XYZ file of C-alpha atoms in Angstrom:
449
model
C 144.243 88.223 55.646
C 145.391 87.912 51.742
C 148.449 87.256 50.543
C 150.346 90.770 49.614
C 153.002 89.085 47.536
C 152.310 90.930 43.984
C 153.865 92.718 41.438
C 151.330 95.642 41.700
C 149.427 95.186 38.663
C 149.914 96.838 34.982
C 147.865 100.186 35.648
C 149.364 103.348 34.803
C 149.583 104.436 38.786
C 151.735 101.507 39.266
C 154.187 102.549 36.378
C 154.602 105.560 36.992
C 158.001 106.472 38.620
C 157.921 107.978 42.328
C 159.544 110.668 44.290
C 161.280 110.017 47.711
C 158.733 112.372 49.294
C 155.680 110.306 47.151
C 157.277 106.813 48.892
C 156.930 108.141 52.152
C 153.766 109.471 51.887
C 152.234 106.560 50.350
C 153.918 103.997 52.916
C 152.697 105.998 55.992
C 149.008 106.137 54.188
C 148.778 102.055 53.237
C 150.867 101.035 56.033
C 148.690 101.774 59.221
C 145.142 101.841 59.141
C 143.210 102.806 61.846
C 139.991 102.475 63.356
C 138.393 100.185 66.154
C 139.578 96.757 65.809
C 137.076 94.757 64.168
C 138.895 92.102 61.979
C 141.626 88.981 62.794
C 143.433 86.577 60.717
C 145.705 84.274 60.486
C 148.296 82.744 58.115
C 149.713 79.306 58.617
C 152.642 77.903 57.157
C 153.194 73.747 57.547
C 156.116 71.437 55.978
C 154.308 68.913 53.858
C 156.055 65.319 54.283
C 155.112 61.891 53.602
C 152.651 59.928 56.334
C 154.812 56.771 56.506
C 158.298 58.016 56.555
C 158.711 61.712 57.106
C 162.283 61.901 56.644
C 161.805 61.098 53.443
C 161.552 63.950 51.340
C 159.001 64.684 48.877
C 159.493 64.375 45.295
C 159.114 67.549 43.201
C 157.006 65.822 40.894
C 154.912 64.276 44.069
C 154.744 67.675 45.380
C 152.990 69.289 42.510
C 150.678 66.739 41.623
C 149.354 67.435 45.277
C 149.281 71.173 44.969
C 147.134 70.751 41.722
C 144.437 68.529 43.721
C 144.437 71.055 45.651
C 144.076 73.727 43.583
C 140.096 72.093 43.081
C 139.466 72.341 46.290
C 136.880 75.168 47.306
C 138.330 77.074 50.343
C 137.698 79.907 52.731
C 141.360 80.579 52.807
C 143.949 81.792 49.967
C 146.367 78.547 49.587
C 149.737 79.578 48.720
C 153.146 77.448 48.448
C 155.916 78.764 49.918
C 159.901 78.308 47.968
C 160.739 75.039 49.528
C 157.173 73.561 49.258
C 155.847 74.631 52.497
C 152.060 74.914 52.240
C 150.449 78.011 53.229
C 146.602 79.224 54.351
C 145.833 82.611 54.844
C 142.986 83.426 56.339
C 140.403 86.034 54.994
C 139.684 88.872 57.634
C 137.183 87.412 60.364
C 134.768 89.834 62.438
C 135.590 87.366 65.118
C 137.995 84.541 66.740
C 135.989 81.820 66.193
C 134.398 82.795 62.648
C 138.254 82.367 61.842
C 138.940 79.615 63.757
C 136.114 77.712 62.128
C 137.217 78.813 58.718
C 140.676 77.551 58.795
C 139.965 74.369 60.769
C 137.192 73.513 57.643
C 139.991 74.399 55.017
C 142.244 72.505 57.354
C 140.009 69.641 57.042
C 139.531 69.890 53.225
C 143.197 70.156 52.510
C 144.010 67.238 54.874
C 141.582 65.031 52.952
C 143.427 65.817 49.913
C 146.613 65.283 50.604
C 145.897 61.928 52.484
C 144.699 60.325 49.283
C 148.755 60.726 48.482
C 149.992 59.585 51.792
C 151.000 63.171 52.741
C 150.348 65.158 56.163
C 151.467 68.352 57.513
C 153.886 68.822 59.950
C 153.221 72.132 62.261
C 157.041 72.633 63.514
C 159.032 75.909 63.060
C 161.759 74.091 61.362
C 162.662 71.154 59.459
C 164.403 68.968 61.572
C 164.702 65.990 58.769
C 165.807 68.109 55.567
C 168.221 70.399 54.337
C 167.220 73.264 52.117
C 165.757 72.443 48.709
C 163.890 74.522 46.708
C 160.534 73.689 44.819
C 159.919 77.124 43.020
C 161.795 78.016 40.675
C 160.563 81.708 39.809
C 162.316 84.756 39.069
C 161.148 86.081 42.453
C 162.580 83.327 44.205
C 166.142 83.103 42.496
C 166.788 86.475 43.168
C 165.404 86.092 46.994
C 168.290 83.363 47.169
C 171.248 85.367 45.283
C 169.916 88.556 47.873
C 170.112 86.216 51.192
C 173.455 84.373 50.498
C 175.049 87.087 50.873
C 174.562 87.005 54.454
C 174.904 83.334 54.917
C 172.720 80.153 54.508
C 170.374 81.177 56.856
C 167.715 82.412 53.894
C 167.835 79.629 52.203
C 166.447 77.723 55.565
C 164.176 80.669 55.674
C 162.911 80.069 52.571
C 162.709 76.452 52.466
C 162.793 74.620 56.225
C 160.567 76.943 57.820
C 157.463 77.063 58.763
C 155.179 79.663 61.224
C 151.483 81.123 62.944
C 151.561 84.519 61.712
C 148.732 86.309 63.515
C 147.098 89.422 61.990
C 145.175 91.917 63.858
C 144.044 95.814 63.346
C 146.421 98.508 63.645
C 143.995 100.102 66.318
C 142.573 103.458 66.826
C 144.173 106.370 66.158
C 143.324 107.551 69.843
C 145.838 106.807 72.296
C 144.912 103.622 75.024
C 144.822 100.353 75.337
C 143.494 100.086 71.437
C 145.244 103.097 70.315
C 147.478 102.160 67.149
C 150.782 103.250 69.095
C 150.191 101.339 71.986
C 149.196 98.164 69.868
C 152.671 98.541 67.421
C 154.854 98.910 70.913
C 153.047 96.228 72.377
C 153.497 93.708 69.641
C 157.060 94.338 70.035
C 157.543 93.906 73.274
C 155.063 90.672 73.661
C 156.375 89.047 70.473
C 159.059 88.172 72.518
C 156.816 86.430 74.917
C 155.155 84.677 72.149
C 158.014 83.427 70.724
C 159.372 81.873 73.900
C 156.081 80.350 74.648
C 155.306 79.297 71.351
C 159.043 78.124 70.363
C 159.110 74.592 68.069
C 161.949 74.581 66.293
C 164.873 73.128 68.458
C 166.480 70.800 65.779
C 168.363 71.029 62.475
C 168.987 67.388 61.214
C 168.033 65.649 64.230
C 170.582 67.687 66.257
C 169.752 70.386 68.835
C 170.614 73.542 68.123
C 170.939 75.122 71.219
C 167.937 77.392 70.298
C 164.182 76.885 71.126
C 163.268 78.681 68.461
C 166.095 77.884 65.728
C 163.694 79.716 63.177
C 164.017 82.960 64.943
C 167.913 82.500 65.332
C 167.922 82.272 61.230
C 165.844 85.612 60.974
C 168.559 87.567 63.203
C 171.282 86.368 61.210
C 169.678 87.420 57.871
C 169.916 91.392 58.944
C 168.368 93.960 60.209
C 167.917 95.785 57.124
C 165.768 92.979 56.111
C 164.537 91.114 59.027
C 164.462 93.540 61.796
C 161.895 96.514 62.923
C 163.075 99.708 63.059
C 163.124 101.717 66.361
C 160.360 101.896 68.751
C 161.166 105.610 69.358
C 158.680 108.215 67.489
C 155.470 107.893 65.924
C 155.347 104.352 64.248
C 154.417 105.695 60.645
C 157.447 108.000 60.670
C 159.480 105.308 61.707
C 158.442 102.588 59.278
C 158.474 105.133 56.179
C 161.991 105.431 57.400
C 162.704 102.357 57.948
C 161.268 101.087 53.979
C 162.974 103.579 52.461
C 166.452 103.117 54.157
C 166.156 99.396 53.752
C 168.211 97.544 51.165
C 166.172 96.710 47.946
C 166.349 93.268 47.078
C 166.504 92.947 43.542
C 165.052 95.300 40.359
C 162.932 93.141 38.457
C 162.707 93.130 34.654
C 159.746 91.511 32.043
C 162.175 88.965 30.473
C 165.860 87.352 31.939
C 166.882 87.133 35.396
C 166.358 90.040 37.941
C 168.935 92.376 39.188
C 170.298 91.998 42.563
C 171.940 95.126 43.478
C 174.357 95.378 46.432
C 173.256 97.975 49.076
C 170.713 100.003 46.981
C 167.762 101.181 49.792
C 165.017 101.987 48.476
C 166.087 105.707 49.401
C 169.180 105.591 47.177
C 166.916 104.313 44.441
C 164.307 107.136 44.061
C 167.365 109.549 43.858
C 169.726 107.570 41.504
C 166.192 106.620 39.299
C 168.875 104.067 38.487
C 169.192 101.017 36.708
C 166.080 102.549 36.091
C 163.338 104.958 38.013
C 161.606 103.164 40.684
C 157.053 103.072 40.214
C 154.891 102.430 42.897
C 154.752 98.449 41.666
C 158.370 98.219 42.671
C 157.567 100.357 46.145
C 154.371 97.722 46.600
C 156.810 95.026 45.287
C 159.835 95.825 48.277
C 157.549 96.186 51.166
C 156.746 92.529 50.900
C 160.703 91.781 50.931
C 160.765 92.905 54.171
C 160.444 90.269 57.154
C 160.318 92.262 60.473
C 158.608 90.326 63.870
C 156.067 93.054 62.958
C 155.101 94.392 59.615
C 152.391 96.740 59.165
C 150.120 95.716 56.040
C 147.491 98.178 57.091
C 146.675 95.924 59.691
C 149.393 94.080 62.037
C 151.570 91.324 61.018
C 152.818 89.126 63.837
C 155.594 87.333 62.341
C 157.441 85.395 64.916
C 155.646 82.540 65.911
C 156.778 78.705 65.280
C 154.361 76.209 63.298
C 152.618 74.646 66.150
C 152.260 70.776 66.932
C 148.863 68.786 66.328
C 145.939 69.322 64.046
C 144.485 72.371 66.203
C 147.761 73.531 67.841
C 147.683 76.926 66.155
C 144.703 77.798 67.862
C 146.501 78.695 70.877
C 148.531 81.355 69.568
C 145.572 82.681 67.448
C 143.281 82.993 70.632
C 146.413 84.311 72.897
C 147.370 87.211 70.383
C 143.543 88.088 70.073
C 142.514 88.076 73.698
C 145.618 90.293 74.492
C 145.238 92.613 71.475
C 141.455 92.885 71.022
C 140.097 92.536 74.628
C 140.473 96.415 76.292
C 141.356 94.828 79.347
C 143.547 91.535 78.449
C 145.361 94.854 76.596
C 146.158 97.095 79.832
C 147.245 93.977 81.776
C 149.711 92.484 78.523
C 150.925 95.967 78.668
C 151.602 95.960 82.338
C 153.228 92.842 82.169
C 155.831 92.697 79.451
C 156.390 96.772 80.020
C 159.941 95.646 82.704
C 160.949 93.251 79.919
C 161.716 96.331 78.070
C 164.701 97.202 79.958
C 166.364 93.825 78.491
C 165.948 95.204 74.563
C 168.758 98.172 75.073
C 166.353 100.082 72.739
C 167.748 97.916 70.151
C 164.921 97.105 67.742
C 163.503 93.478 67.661
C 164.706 90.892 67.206
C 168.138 91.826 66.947
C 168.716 92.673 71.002
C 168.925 90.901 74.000
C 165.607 90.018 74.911
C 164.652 88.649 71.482
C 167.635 86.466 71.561
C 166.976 84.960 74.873
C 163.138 83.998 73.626
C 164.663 82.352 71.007
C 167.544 80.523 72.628
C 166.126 79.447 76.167
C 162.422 79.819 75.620
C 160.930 79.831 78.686
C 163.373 78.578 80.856
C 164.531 82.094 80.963
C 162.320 83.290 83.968
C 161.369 86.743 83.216
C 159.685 85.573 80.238
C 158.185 82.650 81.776
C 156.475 85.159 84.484
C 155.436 87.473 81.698
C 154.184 84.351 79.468
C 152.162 82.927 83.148
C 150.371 86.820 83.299
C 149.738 87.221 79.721
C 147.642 83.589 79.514
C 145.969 84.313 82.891
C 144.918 87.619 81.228
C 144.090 86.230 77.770
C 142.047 82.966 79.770
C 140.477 85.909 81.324
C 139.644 87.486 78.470
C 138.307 84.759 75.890
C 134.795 84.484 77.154
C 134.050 88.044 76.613
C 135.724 87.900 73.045
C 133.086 85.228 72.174
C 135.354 81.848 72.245
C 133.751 78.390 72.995
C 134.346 76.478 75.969
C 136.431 74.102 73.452
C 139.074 77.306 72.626
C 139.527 78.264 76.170
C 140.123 74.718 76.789
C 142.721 74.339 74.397
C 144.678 77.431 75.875
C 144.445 76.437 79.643
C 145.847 73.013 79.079
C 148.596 74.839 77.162
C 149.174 77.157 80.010
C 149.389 74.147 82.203
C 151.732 71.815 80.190
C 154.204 74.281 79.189
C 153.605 78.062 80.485
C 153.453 76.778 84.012
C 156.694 74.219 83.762
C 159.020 76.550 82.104
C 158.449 74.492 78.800
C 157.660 75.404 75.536
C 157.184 72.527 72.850
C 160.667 72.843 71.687
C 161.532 71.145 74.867
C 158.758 68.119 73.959
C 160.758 67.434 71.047
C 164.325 67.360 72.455
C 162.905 64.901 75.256
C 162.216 62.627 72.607
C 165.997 62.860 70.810
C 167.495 59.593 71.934
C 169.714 59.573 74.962
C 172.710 59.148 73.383
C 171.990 62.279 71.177
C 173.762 65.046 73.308
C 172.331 68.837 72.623
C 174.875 71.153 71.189
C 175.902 74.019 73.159
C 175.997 76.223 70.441
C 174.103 75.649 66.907
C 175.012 73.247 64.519
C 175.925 74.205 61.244
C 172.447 75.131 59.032
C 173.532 72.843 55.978
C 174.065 69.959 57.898
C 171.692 67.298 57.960
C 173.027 63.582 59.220
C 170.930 60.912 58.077
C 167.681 60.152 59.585
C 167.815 56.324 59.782
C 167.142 54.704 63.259
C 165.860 58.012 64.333
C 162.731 58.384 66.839
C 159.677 59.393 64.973
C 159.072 63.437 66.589
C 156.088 64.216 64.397
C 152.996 65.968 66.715
């Protein structure tokens, strides 16, 4: 799946101003489209660090020299840096799993290869535990992404820079209702993104110091907002409530062809098409705002699955890739995910994810919390189930049935691997440590995976 950051292009469509009617029609139009679901991707996000000594950080200058090797390199996959360095691969769409497992891992490969040459790996963990925020790109998009999310605390700037994720992309589904149907498929992802957050949780530490949260990455997208970083309700038809939910979220900034962008304080997108001020909104700044929105969820025309931690080892993403497709893509791993997270619902409070109760457990106690380690146990028994008839190898199913047996059967997720490897003298925090803080590394255990 490509990249959708843009600025939506220089043709007269894209300059012309729009109505608040035009917005929502064109967002419930682009947003969700249906049909029987024939594509999957995946975009992976990994903190770059040096081979020998990982909390050392990367020089800027080291950095870019990389990226431009890179840069040479033929690929299957759109490479992409994120603000703080963070490398990124998405995926183009696959007609199957393995067609894009075998595509990424060959990137994977390639980009590996490069960055070796300059003593560099990746890390696959959902949070820096050795570094505080630093940025690498300096772009207009970027410093007004930072003036936007300080208002609500430091927890963008760790967004931005110290984290890293498995974002999983499937079809919106059919239009029919069922297992497939797009409804179904946009509830579902809701309610068994929790699951795959607790199962999947791998970011424990900030500066070598627990948290208190498995998944410390999804703690810092609750506290930037729900006008931002949250879905809107699962009530209604799922276009009507996205087109509502874009146009009553805030707008991050007005961009301009020369100076620093405009951050505006409270302006939804809503607001803006009725003011037409500092200026009338086109359909470049509506194509421009959706991608400044970070729900668990968000509908590019296909699904988004946004809430998954970086995963440990050279191939641990594709357990999470082959989990989400079995359960999504398989008719019958479908009914049975559906059946199985359906009493979690109760815990939400028809609050929309991830700012309610059940979201916040995945993320704090991962699967220790027993509901969700009963839900996690079905949905892999179903998606196990499941692979062979979606076309994985032997090797894939593999991979996900020792996963299900180290951690989905214990209670664990790997979050818990890397606090058993804190030394004992390093105590977890009962509640999180402060984002900013980062005590030196020195004398530390080596937690790379």
């Amino acid at each position: 799946m490509s990249d959708i950051r843009s600025d939506g292009g220089d043709c007269t469509e894209h300059r012309t101003a729009v109505t608040e009617a035009e917005v929502e029609a064109l967002v419930r139009g682009i947003c969700f489209k249906t049909g029987p679901p024939r594509t999957l991707g995946v975009e992976l996000e990994w903190l770059v660090h040096t081979l020998e000594l990982p909390q050392l950080p990367v020089t800027p200058e080291r950095l870019e020299a990389a990226y431009a090797a890179l840069r040479a390199v033929p690929l299957g996959s759109a490479l992409t840096v994120e603000p703080g360095g963070q490398l990124e691969l998405s995926s183009p769409p696959a007609a199957s799993l393995m067609e894009c497992v075998d595509t990424v891992s060959a990137d994977l490969d390639a980009v590996r290869a490069v960055l070796a040459e300059d003593g560099l790996g990746l890390a696959g963990i959902g949070h820096d535990p050795w570094h505080a925020p630093r940025r690498f790109l300096h772009e207009p998009r970027y410093d007004a992404m930072e003036r936007c999310l300080d208002r609500t605390g430091p927890a963008g700037r760790h967004m931005m820079c110290t984290s890293a994720s498995v974002q999983v992309c499937v079809d919106a589904g059919h239009e029919e209702p069922g297992p497939l149907g797009h409804t179904r498929r946009w509830w579902l992802a809701h309610q068994l993104g929790a699951v795959l957050a607790a199962a999947f949780a791998n970011s424990p530490l900030v500066g070598l110091r627990p948290t208190g949260w498995r998944s410390t990455r999804q703690q810092l997208w609750m506290e930037i907002g729900a006008g931002r970083a949250g879905a809107p309700p699962l009530t209604g038809e799922p276009r009507t409530a996205w087109a509502r939910h874009v146009l009553d979220s805030p707008v991050m900034c007005v961009r301009r062809e020369s100076g620093p962008w405009e951050v505006p304080e409270g302006l939804t997108f809503r607001e803006w098409t009725r003011s037409r001020s500092p200026r009338p909104p086109t359909r470049a700044d509506l194509d421009y705002h959706l991608t400044t929105l970070f729900p668990p969820v968000r509908p590019r025309g296909h699904l988004e699955l946004r809430m998954i931690d970086a995963q440990p080892g050279e191939d641990g993403w594709i357990v999470p890739l082959a989990v989400t497709a079995a359960l999504f893509d398989d008719p019958q791993a479908a009914e049975t995910a559906y059946r199985t997270v359906k009493p979690l619902a109760e815990r939400a409070l028809n609050l929309p994810a991830p700012h309610n109760p059940l979201w916040v457990d995945a993320a704090r106690h991962g699967l220790a919390d027993p509901e969700l380690r009963e839900a996690a146990a079905g949905c892999f028994e179903a998606a196990l189930e499941a692979l062979p008839r979606i076309g994985a190898t032997p090797r894939v199913t593999e991979a996900v049935a020792a996963y299900r047996d180290r951690h989905v059967a214990r209670g664990r997720c790997p979050a818990d691997d890397l606090l058993d490897r804190l030394p004992a003298s390093e105590p977890p925090r009962s509640r999180p440590g402060p984002p900013g803080h980062t005590p030196t590394a020195h004398g530390r255990k080596d937690i790379r995976t």
